[in-house]
Each structure stands twice: as structure tokens, then as C-alpha cells.
Short mmCIF file of C-alpha atoms and ligand atoms in Angstrom, two decimals:
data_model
loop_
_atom_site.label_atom_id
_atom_site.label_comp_id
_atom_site.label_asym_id
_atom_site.label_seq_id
_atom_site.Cartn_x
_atom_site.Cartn_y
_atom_site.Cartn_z
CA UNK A 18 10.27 47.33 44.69
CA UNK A 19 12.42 49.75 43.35
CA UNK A 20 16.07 50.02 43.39
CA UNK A 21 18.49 52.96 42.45
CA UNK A 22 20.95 53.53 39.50
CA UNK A 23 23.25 55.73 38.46
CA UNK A 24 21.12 58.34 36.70
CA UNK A 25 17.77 56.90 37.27
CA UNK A 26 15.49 53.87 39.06
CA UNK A 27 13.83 50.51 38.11
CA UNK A 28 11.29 49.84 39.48
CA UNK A 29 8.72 46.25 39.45
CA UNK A 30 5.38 46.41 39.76
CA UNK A 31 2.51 43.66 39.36
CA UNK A 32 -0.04 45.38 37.43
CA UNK A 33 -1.42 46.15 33.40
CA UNK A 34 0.50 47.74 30.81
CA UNK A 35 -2.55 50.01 30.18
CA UNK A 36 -3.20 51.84 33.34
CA UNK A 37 0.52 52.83 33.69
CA UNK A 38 0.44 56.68 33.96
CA UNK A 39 4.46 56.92 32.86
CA UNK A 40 5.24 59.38 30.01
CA UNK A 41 5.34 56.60 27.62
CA UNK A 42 4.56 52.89 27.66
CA UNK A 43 6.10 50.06 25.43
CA UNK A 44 3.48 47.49 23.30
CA UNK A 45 4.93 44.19 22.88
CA UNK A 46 4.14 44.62 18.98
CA UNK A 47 4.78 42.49 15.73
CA UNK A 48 6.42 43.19 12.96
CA UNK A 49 3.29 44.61 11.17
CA UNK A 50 2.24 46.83 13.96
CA UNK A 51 -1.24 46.15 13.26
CA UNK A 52 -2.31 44.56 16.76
CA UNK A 53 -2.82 41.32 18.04
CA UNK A 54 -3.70 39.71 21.54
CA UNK A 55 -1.90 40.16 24.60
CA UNK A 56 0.02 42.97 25.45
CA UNK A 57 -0.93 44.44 22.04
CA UNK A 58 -4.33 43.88 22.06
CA UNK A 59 -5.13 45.14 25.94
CA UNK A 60 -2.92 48.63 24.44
CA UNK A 61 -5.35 48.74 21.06
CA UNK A 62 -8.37 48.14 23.22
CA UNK A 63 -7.24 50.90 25.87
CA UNK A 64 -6.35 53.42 23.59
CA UNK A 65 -9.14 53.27 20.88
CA UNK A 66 -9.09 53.09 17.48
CA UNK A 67 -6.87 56.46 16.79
CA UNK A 68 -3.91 54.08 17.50
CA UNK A 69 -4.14 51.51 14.57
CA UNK A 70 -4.51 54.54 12.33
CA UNK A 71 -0.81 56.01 13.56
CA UNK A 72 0.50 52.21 13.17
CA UNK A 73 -0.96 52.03 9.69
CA UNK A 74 0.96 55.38 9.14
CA UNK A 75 4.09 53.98 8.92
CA UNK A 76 5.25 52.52 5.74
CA UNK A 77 5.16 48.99 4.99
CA UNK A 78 7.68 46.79 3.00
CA UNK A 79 6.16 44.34 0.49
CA UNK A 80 5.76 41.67 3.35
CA UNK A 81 3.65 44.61 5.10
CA UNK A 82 6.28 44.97 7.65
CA UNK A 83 6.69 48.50 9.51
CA UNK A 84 9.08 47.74 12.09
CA UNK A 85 11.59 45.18 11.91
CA UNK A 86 12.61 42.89 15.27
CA UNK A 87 14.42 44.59 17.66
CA UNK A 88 13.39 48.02 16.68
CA UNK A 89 10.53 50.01 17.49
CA UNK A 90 7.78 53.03 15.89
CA UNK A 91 6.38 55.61 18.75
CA UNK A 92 2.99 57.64 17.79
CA UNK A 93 0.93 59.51 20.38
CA UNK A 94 -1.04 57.16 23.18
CA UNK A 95 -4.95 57.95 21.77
CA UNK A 96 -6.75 57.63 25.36
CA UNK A 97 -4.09 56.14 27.25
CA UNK A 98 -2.75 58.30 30.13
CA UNK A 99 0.66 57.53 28.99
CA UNK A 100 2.15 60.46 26.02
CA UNK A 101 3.29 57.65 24.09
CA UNK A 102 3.06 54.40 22.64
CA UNK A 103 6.57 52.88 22.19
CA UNK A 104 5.88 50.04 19.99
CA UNK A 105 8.57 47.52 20.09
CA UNK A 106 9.08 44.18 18.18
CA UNK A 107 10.20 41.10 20.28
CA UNK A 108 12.02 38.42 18.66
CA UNK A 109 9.65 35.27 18.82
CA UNK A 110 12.49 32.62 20.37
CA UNK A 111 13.47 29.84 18.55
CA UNK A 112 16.03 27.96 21.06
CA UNK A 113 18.38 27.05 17.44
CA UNK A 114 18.70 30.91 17.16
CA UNK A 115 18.88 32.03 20.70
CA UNK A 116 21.77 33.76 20.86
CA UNK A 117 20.31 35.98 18.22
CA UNK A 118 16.82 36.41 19.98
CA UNK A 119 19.02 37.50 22.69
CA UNK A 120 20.63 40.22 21.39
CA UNK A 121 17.41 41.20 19.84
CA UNK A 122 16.13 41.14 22.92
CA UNK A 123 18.74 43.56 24.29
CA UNK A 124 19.17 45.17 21.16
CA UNK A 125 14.85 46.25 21.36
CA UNK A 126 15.33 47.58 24.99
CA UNK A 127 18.10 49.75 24.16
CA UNK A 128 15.96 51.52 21.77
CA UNK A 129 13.07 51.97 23.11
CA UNK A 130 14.95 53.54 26.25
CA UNK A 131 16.50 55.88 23.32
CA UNK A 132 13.51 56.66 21.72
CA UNK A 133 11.80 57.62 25.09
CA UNK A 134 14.95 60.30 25.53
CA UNK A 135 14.27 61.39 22.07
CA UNK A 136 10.52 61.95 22.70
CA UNK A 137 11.43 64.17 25.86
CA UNK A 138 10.04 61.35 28.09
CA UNK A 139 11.29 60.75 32.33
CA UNK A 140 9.48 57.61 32.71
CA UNK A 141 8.55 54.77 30.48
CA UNK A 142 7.01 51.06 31.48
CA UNK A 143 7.67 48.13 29.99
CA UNK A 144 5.83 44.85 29.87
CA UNK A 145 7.76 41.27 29.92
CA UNK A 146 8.09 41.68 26.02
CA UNK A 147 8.27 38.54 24.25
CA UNK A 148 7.55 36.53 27.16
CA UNK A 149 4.15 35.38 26.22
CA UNK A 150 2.95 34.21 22.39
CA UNK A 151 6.53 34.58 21.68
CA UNK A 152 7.25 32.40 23.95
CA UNK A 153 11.24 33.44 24.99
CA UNK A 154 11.85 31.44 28.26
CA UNK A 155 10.90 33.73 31.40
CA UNK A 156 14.23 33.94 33.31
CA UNK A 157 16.53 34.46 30.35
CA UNK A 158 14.17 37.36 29.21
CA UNK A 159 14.13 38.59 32.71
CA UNK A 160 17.96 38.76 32.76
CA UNK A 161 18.48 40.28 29.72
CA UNK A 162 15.70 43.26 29.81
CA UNK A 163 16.97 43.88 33.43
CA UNK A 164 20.83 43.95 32.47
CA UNK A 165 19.91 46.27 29.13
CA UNK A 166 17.93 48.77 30.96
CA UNK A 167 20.50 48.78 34.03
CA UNK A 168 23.28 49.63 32.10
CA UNK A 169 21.54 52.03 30.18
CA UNK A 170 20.59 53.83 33.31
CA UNK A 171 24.26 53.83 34.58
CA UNK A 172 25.73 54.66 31.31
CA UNK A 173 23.15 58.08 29.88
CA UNK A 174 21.50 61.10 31.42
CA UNK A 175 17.57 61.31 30.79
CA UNK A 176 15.38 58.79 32.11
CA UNK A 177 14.40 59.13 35.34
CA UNK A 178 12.25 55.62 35.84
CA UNK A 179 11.98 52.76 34.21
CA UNK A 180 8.70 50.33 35.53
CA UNK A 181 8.77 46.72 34.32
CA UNK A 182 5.28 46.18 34.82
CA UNK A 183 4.80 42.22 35.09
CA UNK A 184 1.40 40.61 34.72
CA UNK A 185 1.60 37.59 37.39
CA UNK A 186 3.60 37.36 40.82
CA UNK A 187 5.89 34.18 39.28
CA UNK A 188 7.02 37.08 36.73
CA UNK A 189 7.49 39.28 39.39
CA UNK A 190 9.67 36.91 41.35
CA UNK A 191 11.51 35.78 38.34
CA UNK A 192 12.46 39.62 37.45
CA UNK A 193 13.15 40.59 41.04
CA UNK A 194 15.98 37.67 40.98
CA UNK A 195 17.09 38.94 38.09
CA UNK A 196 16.97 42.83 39.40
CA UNK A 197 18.92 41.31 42.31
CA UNK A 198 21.73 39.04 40.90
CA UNK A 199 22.82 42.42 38.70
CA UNK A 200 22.59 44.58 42.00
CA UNK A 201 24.76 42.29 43.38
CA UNK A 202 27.60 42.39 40.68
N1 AR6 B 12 -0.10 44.11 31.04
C1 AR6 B 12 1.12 43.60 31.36
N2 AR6 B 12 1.57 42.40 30.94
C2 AR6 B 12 0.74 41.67 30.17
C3 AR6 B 12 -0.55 42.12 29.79
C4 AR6 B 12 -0.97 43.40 30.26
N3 AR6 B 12 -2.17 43.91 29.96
N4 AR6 B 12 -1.13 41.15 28.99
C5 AR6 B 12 -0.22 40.15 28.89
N5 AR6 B 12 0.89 40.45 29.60
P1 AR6 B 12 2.51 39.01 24.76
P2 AR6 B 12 4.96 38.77 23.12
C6 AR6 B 12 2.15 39.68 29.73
O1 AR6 B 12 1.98 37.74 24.19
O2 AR6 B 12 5.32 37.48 23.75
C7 AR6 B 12 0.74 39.80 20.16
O3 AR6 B 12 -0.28 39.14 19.48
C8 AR6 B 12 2.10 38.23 29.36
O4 AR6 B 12 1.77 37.44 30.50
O5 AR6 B 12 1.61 40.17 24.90
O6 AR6 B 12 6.02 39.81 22.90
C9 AR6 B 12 1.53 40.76 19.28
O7 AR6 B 12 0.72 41.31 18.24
C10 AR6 B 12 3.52 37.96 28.87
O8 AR6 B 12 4.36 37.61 29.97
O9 AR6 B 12 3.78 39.56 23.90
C11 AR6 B 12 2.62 39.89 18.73
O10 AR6 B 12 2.22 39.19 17.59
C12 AR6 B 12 4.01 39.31 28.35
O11 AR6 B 12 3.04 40.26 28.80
C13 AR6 B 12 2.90 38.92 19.87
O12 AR6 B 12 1.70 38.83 20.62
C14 AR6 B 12 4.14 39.41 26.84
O13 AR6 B 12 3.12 38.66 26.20
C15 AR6 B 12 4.00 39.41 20.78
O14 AR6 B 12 4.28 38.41 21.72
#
């Protein structure tokens, strides 16, 4: 489905992360941008080694972290149709700390939409981040990736579409809900 904004459209689609052909997808990354499973691991696998080295690139604090939660690193996409790889750290939920996973949360979608206008990009896809080994609960991550991008869309000028690519139909389902309760506002 795909539903209208202001200055550009979500969309939801079933699908991988990988074979998006967007100008630039998001990883679900960690802090030390040097790959994992999931997400991470299908975008490593896809786009060869070429993309490690770019992580690696980036310098590392004495904990070896490039890219602190919430924030995110872009390089080039290696074999990936996609221009770019925005890599973007999730906060791994901790229900004591939720409200500040949430903003986090928020916080991580907001810049990866402005690092996709920085890097010239229309379209960008992102995947459920933090959904799955970091475990933040489906429907509140639905609602708040949903509400982030939406009122980006409505509030700047530059990106065109925004694709939340989910991996199973009960993600799908729990994001269209989510797409539908903010239409509805
Ligand atoms: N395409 C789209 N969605 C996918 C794909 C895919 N190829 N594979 C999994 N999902 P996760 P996180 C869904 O664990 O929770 C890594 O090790 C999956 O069903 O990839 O942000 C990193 O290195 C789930 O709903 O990301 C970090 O250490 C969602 O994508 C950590 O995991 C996100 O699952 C990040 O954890």
C-alpha cells in the first residue's frame, strides 16, 4: 500500500532490505558498524566485502564505537542496487528505559531521512529497525517509525518515497495499523 503526504509517499511492502532498488537503503546497524546477523548481515552479504571496509573507515572511540544510538554513517552500497547504505543504530529496548529507546527510535529516523536529503537521494527503504535482536516491541516501533517519517514528509521538501520494507505479513499488518491510525488524525 501506499499512501500520500504532503511532499512525498510511504509506502509498505513485504519483501528484503537487499533487493530494494531505492536510492539508498537503511542497515539496522550496531554501534560498531562492523556487521552482525539480521538486517545487517543479509546487507554485508549482499553488498560484498567493499562495505565492511567503508564501516571500518570511520573512526572508532576507545570502546570501538563509530556511530552512537540514534545516529547513523552512510558510505556507497558496494553491489547493492541501492546508491547508499544508510547505516543506522537502533536502541536495543530495555522496557525501564523506554521512553528513551523511544525517542531514539524517533530521534534515528529523523536522521537518516536527513542524511538521505543530504546525499541527493528521492527514495530510501527502511527495514523494521530494532524490531528483531533488539527486541523493541513491534507495535510501539511501528508507531513511532511511521509518525517520524510522516511528519517529516509533511514538514521538508526532498524525499519523494519512503518504503518500510517489512520482512513477515504480521509486520506488515502491525505497520499498516499504524500507517492508518496517523492517516486518520
Ligand atoms: N529484510 C527486511 N527485514 C528483515 C531482514 C531483511 N533481509 N532480515 C530481518 N529483517 P534485526 P535490530 C527484520 O535483528 O533489531 C544485528 O546483529 C526482522 O524480522 O536485523 O535493529 C546488528 O548488527 C526484524 O523485524 O535488527 C545489531 O547488532 C527487523 O528486520 C542488531 O542485530 C530488524 O531485525 C540490530 O538489531
Amino acid at each position: 500500500m501506499i499512501r500520500k503526504l504532503k511532499h512525498g509517499s510511504v509506502e509498505l511492502v513485504i519483501g528484503n532490505i537487499v533487493d530494494q532498488r531505492t536510492d539508498a537503503i537503511v542497515n539496522a546497524a550496531n554501534t560498531k558498524l562492523a556487521g552482525g546477523g539480521g538486517v545487517d548481515g543479509a546487507i554485508h552479504r549482499a553488498a560484498g566485502p567493499e562495505l565492511k571496509e567503508l564501516c571500518l573507515q570511520f573512526p572508532a572511540d576507545e570502546n570501538g564505537r563509530r556511530c552512537e544510538t540514534g545516529h547513523v554513517q552512510v558510505t556507497t552500497a558496494g553491489k547493492l542496487a541501492a546508491k547508499f547504505v544508510i547505516h543506522a543504530v537502533g536502541p536495543f529496548y530495555n522496557e525501564k528505559y523506554a521512553e528513551k529507546a523511544h525517542a531514539q527510535l524517533r530521534q534515528l529516523h529523523v536522521h537518516a531521512l536527513q542524511a538521505a536529503i543530504d546525499h541527493n537521494c528521492k527514495s530510501i527503504a527502511f527495514p523494521a529497525i530494532s524490531t528483531g535482536a533488539y527486541r523493541f516491541p513491534i507495535a510501539d516501533a511501528a508507531r513511532i517509525a511511521i509518525a517520524s517519517v510522516c511528519s517529516f514528509l509533511d514538514a521538508n521538501i526532498g524525499i519523494e518515497l519512503v518504503r518500510f520494507v517489512l520482512y513477515k505479513q504480521g509486520q506488515y499488518d502491525t505497520f499498516k495499523l499504524a500507517l492508518d491510525d496517523w492517516s486518520a488524525k
